[in-house]
mmCIF file as gemmi writes it, N, C-alpha and C atoms, coordinates in Angstrom:
data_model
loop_
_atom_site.group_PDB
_atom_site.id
_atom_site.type_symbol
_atom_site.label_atom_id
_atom_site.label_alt_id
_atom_site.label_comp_id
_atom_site.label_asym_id
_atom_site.label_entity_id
_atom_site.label_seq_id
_atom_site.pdbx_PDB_ins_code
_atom_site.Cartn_x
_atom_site.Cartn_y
_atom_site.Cartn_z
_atom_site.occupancy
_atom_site.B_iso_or_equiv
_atom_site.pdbx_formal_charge
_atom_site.auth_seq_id
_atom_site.auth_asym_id
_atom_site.pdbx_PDB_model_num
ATOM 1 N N . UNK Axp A 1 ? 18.797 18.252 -16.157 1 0 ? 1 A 1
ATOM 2 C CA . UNK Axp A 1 ? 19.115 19.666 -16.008 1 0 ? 1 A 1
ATOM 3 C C . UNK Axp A 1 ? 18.183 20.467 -16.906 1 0 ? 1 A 1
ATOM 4 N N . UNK Axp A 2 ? 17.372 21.4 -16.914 1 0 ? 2 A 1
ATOM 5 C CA . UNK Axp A 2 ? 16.43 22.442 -17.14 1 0 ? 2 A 1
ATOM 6 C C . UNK Axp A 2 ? 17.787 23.282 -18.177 1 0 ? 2 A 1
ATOM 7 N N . UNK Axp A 3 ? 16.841 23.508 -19.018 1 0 ? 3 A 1
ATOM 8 C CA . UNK Axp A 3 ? 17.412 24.257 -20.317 1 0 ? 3 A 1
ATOM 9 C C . UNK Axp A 3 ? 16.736 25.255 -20.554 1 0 ? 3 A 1
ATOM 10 N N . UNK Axp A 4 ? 17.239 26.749 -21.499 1 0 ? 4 A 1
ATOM 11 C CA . UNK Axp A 4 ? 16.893 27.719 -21.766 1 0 ? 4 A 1
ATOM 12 C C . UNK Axp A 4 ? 17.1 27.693 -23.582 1 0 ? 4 A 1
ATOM 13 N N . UNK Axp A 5 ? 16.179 27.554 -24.226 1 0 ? 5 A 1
ATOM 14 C CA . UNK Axp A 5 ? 16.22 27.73 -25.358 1 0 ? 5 A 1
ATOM 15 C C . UNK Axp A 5 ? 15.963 28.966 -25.872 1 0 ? 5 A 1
ATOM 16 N N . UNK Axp A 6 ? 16.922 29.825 -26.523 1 0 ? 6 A 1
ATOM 17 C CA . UNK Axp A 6 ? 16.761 31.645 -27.148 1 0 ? 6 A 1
ATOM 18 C C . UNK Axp A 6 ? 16.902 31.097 -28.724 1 0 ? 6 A 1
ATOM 19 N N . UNK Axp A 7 ? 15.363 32.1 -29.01 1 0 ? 7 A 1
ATOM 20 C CA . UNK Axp A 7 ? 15.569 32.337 -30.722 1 0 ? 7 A 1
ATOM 21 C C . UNK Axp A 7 ? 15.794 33.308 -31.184 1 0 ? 7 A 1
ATOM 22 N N . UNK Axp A 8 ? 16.003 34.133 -32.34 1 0 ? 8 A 1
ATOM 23 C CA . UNK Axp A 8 ? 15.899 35.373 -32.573 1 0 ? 8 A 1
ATOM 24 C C . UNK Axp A 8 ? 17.614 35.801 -32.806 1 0 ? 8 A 1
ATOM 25 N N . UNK Axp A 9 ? 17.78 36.586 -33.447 1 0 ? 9 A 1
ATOM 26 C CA . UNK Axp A 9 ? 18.892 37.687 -34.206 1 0 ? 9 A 1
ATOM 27 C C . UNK Axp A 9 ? 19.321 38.934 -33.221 1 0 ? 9 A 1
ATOM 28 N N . UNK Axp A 10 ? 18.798 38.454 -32.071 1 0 ? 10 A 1
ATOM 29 C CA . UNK Axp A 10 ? 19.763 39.894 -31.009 1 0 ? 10 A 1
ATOM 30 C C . UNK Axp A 10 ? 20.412 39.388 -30.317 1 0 ? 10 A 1
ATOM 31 N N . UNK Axp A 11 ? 21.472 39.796 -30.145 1 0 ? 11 A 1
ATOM 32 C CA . UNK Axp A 11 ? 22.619 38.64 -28.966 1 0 ? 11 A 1
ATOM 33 C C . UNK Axp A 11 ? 22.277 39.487 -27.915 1 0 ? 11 A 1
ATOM 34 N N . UNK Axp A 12 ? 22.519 38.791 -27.114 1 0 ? 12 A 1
ATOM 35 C CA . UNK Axp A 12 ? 22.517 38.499 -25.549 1 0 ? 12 A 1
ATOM 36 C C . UNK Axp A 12 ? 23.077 39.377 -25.016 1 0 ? 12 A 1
ATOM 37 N N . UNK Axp A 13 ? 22.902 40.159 -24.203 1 0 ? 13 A 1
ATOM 38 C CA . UNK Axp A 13 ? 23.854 41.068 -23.325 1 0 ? 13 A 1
ATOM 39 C C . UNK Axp A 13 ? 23.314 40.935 -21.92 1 0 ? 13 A 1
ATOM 40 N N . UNK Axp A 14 ? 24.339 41.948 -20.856 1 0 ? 14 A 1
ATOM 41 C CA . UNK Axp A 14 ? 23.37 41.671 -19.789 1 0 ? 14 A 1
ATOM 42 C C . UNK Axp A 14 ? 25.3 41.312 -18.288 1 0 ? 14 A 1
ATOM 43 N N . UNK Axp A 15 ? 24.062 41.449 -17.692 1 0 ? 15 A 1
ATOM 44 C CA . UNK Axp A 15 ? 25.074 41.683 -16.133 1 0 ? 15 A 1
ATOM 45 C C . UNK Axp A 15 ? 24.341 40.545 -15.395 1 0 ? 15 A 1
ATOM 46 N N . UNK Axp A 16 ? 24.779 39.55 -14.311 1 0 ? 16 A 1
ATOM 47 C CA . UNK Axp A 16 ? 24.519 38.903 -13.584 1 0 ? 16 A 1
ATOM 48 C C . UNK Axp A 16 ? 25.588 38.798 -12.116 1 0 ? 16 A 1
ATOM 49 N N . UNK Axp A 17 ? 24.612 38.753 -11.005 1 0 ? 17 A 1
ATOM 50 C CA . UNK Axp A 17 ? 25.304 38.794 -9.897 1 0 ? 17 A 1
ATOM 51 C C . UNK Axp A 17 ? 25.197 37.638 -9.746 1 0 ? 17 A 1
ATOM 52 N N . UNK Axp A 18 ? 26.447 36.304 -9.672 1 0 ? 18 A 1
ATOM 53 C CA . UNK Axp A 18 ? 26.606 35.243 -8.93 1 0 ? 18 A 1
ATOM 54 C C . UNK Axp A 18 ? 27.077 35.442 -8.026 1 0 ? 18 A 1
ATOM 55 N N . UNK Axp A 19 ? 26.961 34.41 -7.119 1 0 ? 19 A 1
ATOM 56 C CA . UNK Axp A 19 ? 27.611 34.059 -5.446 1 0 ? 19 A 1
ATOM 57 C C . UNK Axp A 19 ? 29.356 33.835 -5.537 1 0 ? 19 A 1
ATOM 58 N N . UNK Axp A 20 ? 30.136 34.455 -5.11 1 0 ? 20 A 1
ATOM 59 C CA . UNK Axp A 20 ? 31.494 34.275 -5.411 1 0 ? 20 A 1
ATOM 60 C C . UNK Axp A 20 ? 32.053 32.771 -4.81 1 0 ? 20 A 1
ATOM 61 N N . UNK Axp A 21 ? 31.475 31.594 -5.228 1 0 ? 21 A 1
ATOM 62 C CA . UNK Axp A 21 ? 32.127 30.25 -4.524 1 0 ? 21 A 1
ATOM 63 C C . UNK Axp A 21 ? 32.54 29.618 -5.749 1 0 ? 21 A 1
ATOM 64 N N . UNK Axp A 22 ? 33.63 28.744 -5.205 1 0 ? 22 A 1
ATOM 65 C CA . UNK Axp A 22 ? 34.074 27.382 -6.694 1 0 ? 22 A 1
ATOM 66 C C . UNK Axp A 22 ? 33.132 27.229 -7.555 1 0 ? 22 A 1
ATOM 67 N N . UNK Axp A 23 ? 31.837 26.726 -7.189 1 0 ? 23 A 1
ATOM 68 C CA . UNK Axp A 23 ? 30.835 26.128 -7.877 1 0 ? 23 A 1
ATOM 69 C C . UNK Axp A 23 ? 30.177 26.722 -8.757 1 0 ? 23 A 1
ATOM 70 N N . UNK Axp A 24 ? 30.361 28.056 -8.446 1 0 ? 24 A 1
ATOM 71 C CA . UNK Axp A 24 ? 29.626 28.826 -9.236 1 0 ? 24 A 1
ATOM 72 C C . UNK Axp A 24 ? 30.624 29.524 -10.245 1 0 ? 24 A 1
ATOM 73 N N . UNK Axp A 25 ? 32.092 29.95 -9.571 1 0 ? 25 A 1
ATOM 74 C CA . UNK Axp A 25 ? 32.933 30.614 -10.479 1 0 ? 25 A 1
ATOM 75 C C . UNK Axp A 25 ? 33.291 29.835 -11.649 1 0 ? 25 A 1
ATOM 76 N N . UNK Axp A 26 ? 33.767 28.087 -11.472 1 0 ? 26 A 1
ATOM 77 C CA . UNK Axp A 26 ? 34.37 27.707 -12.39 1 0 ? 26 A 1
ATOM 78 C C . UNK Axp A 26 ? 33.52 27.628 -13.61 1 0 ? 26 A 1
ATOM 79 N N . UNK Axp A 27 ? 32.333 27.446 -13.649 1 0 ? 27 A 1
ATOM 80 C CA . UNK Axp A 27 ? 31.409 27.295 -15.358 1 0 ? 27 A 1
ATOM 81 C C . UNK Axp A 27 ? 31.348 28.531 -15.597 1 0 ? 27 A 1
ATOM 82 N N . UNK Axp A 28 ? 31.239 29.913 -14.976 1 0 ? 28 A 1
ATOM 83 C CA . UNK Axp A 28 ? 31.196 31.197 -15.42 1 0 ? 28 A 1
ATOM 84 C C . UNK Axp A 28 ? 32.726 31.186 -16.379 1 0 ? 28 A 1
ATOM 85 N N . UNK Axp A 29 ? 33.841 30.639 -15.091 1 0 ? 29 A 1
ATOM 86 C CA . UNK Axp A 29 ? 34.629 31.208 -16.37 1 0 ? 29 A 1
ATOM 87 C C . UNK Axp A 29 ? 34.568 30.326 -17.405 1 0 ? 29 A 1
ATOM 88 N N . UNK Axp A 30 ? 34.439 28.932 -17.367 1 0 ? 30 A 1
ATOM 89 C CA . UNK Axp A 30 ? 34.382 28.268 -18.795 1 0 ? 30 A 1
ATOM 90 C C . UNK Axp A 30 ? 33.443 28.588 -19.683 1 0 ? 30 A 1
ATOM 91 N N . UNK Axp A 31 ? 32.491 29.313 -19.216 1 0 ? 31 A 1
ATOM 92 C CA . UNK Axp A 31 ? 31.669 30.24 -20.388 1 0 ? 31 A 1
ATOM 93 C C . UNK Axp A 31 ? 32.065 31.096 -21.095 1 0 ? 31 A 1
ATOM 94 N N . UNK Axp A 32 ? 33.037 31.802 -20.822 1 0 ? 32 A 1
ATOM 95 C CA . UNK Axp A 32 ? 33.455 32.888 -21.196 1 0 ? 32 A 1
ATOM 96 C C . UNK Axp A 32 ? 34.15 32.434 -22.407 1 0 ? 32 A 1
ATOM 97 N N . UNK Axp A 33 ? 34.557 31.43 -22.646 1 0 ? 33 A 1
ATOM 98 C CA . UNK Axp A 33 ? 34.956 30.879 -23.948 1 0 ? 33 A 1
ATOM 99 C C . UNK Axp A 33 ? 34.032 30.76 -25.091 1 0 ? 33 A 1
ATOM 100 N N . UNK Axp A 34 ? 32.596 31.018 -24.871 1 0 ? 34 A 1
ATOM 101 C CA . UNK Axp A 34 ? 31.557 31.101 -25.658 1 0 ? 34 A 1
ATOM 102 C C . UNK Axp A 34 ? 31.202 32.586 -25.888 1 0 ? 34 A 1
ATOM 103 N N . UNK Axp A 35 ? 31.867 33.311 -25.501 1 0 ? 35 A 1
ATOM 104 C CA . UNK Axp A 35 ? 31.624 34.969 -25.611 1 0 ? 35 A 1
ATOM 105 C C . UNK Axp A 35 ? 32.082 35.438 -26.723 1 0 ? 35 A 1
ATOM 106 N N . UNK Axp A 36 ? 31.606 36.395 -27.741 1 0 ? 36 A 1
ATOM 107 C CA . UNK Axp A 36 ? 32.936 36.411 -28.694 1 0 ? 36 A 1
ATOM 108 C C . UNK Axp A 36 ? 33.552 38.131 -28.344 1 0 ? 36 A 1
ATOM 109 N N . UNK Axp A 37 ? 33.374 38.566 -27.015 1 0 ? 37 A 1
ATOM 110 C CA . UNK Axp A 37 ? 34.017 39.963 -27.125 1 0 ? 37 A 1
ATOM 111 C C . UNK Axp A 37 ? 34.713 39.503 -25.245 1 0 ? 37 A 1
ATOM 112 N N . UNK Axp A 38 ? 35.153 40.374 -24.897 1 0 ? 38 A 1
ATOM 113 C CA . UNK Axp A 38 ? 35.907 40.496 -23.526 1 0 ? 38 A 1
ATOM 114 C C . UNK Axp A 38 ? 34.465 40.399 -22.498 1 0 ? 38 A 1
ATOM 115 N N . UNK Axp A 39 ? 35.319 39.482 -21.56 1 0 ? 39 A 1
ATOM 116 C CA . UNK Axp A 39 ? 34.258 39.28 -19.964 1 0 ? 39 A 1
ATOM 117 C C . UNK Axp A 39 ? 35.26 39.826 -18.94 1 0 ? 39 A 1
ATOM 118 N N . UNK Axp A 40 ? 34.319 40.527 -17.828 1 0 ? 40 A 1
ATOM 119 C CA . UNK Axp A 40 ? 34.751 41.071 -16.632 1 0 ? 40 A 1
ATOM 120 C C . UNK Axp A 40 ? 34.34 40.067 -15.6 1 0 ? 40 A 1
ATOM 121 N N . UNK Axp A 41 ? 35.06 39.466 -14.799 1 0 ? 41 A 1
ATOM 122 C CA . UNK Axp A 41 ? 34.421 38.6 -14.02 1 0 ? 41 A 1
ATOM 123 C C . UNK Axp A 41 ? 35.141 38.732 -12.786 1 0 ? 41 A 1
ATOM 124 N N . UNK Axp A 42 ? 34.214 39.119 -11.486 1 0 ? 42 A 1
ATOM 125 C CA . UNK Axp A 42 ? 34.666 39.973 -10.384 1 0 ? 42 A 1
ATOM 126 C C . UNK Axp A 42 ? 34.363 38.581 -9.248 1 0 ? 42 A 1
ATOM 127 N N . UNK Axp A 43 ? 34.842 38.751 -7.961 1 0 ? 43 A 1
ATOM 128 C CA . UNK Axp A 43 ? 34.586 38.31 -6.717 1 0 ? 43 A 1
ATOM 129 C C . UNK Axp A 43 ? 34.469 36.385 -6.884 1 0 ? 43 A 1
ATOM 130 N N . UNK Axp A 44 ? 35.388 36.554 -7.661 1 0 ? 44 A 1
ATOM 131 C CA . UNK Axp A 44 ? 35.881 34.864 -7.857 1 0 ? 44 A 1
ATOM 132 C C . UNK Axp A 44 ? 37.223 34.581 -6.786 1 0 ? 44 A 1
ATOM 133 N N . UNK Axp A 45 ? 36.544 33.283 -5.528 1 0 ? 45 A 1
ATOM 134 C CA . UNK Axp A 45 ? 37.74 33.533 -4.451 1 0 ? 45 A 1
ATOM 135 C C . UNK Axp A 45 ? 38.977 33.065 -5.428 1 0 ? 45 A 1
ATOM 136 N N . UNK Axp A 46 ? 40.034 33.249 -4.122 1 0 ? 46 A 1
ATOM 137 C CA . UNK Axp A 46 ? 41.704 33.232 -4.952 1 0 ? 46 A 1
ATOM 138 C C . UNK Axp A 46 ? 41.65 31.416 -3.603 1 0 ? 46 A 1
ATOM 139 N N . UNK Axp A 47 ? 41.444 30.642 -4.764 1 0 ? 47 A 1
ATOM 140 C CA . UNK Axp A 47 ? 41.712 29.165 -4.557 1 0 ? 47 A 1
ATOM 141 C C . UNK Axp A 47 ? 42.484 28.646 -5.656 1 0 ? 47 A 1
ATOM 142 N N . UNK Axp A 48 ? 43.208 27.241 -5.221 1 0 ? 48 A 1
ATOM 143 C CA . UNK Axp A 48 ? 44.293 26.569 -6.562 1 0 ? 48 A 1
ATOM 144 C C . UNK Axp A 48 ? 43.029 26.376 -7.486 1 0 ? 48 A 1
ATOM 145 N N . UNK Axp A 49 ? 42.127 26.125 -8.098 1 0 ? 49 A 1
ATOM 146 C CA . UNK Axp A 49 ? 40.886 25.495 -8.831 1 0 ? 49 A 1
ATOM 147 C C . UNK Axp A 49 ? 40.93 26.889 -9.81 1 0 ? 49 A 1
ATOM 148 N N . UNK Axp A 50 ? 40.079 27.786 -9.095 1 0 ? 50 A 1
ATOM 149 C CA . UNK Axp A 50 ? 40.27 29.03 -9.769 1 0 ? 50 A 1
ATOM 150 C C . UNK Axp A 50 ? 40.973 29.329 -10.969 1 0 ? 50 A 1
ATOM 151 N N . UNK Axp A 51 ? 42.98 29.338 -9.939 1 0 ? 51 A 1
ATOM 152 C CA . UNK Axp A 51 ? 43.725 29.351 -10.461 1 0 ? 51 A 1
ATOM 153 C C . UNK Axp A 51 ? 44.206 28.737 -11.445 1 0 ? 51 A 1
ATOM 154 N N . UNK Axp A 52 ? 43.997 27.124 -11.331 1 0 ? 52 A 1
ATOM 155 C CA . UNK Axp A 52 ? 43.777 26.223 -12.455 1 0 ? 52 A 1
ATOM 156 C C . UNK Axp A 52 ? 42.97 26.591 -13.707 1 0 ? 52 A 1
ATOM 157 N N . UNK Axp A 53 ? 41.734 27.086 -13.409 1 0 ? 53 A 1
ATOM 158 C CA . UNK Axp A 53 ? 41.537 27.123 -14.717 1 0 ? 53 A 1
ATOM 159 C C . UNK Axp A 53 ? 42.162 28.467 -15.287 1 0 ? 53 A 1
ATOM 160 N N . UNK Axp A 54 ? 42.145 29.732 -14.446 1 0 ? 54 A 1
ATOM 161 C CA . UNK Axp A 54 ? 42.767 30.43 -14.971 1 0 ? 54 A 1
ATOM 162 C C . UNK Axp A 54 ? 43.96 29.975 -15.948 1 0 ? 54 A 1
ATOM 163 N N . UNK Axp A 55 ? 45.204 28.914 -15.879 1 0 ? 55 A 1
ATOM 164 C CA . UNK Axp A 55 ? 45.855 29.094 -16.25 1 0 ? 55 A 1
ATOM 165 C C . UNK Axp A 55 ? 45.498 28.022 -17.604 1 0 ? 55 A 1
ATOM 166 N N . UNK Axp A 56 ? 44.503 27.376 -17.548 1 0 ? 56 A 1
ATOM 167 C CA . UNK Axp A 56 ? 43.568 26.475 -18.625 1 0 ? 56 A 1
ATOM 168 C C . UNK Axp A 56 ? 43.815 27.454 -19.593 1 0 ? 56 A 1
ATOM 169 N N . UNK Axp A 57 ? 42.876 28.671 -19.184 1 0 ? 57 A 1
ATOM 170 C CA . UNK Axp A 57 ? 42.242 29.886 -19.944 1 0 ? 57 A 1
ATOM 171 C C . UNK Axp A 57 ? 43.202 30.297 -21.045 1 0 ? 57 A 1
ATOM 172 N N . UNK Axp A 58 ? 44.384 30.798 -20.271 1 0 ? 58 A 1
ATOM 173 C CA . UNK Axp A 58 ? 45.446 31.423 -20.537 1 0 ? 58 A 1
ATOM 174 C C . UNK Axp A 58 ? 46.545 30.223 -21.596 1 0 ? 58 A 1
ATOM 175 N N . UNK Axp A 59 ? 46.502 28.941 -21.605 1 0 ? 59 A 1
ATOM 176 C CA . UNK Axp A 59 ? 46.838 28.24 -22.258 1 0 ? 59 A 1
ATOM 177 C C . UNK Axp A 59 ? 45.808 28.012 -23.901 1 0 ? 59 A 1
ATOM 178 N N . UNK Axp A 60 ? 44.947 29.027 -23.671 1 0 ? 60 A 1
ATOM 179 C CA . UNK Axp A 60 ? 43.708 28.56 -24.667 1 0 ? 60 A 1
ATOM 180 C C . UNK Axp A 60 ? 44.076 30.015 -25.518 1 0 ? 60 A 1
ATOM 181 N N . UNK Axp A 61 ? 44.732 30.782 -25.015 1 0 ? 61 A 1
ATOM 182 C CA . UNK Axp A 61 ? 45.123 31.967 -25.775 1 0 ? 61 A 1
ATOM 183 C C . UNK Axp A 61 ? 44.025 33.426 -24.834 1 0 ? 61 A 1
ATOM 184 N N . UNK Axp A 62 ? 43.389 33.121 -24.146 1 0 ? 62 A 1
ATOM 185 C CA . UNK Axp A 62 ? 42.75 33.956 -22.824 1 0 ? 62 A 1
ATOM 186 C C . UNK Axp A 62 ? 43.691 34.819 -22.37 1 0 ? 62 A 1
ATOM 187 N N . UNK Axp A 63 ? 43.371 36.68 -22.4 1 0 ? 63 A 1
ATOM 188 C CA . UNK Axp A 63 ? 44.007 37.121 -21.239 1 0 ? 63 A 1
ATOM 189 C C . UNK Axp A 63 ? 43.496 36.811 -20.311 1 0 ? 63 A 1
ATOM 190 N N . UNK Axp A 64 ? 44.105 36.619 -19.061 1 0 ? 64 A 1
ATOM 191 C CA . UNK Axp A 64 ? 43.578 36.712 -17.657 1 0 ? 64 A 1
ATOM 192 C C . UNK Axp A 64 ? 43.855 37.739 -16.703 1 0 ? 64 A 1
């Protein structure tokens, strides 16, 4: 797997349009655990998986 190595003292900001499927939603949201302020995360379908982790999230102390 191809890696992105960032150096430097400015954090990261920034908007990205993913494709709204499983594959793509579920590591977005398990990223979001690496964020240290609030994520908006839109056009994630309503499947049990989803929902699963949603309720992962929400067991981790996550609003959802």
């Amino acid at each position: 797997m191809d890696s992105i190595c960032i150096q430097g003292g400015i954090a990261l900001q920034g908007k990205v349009r993913i494709q709204g499927s499983k594959n793509a939603s579920l590591p977005v949201l398990a990223a979001t655990l690496l964020v240290g302020e609030g994520s908006f995360i839109r056009n994630c379908p309503r499947i049990a998986d989803v929902h699963s982790m949603a309720s992962l999230l929400k067991s981790l102390g996550c609003i959802v």
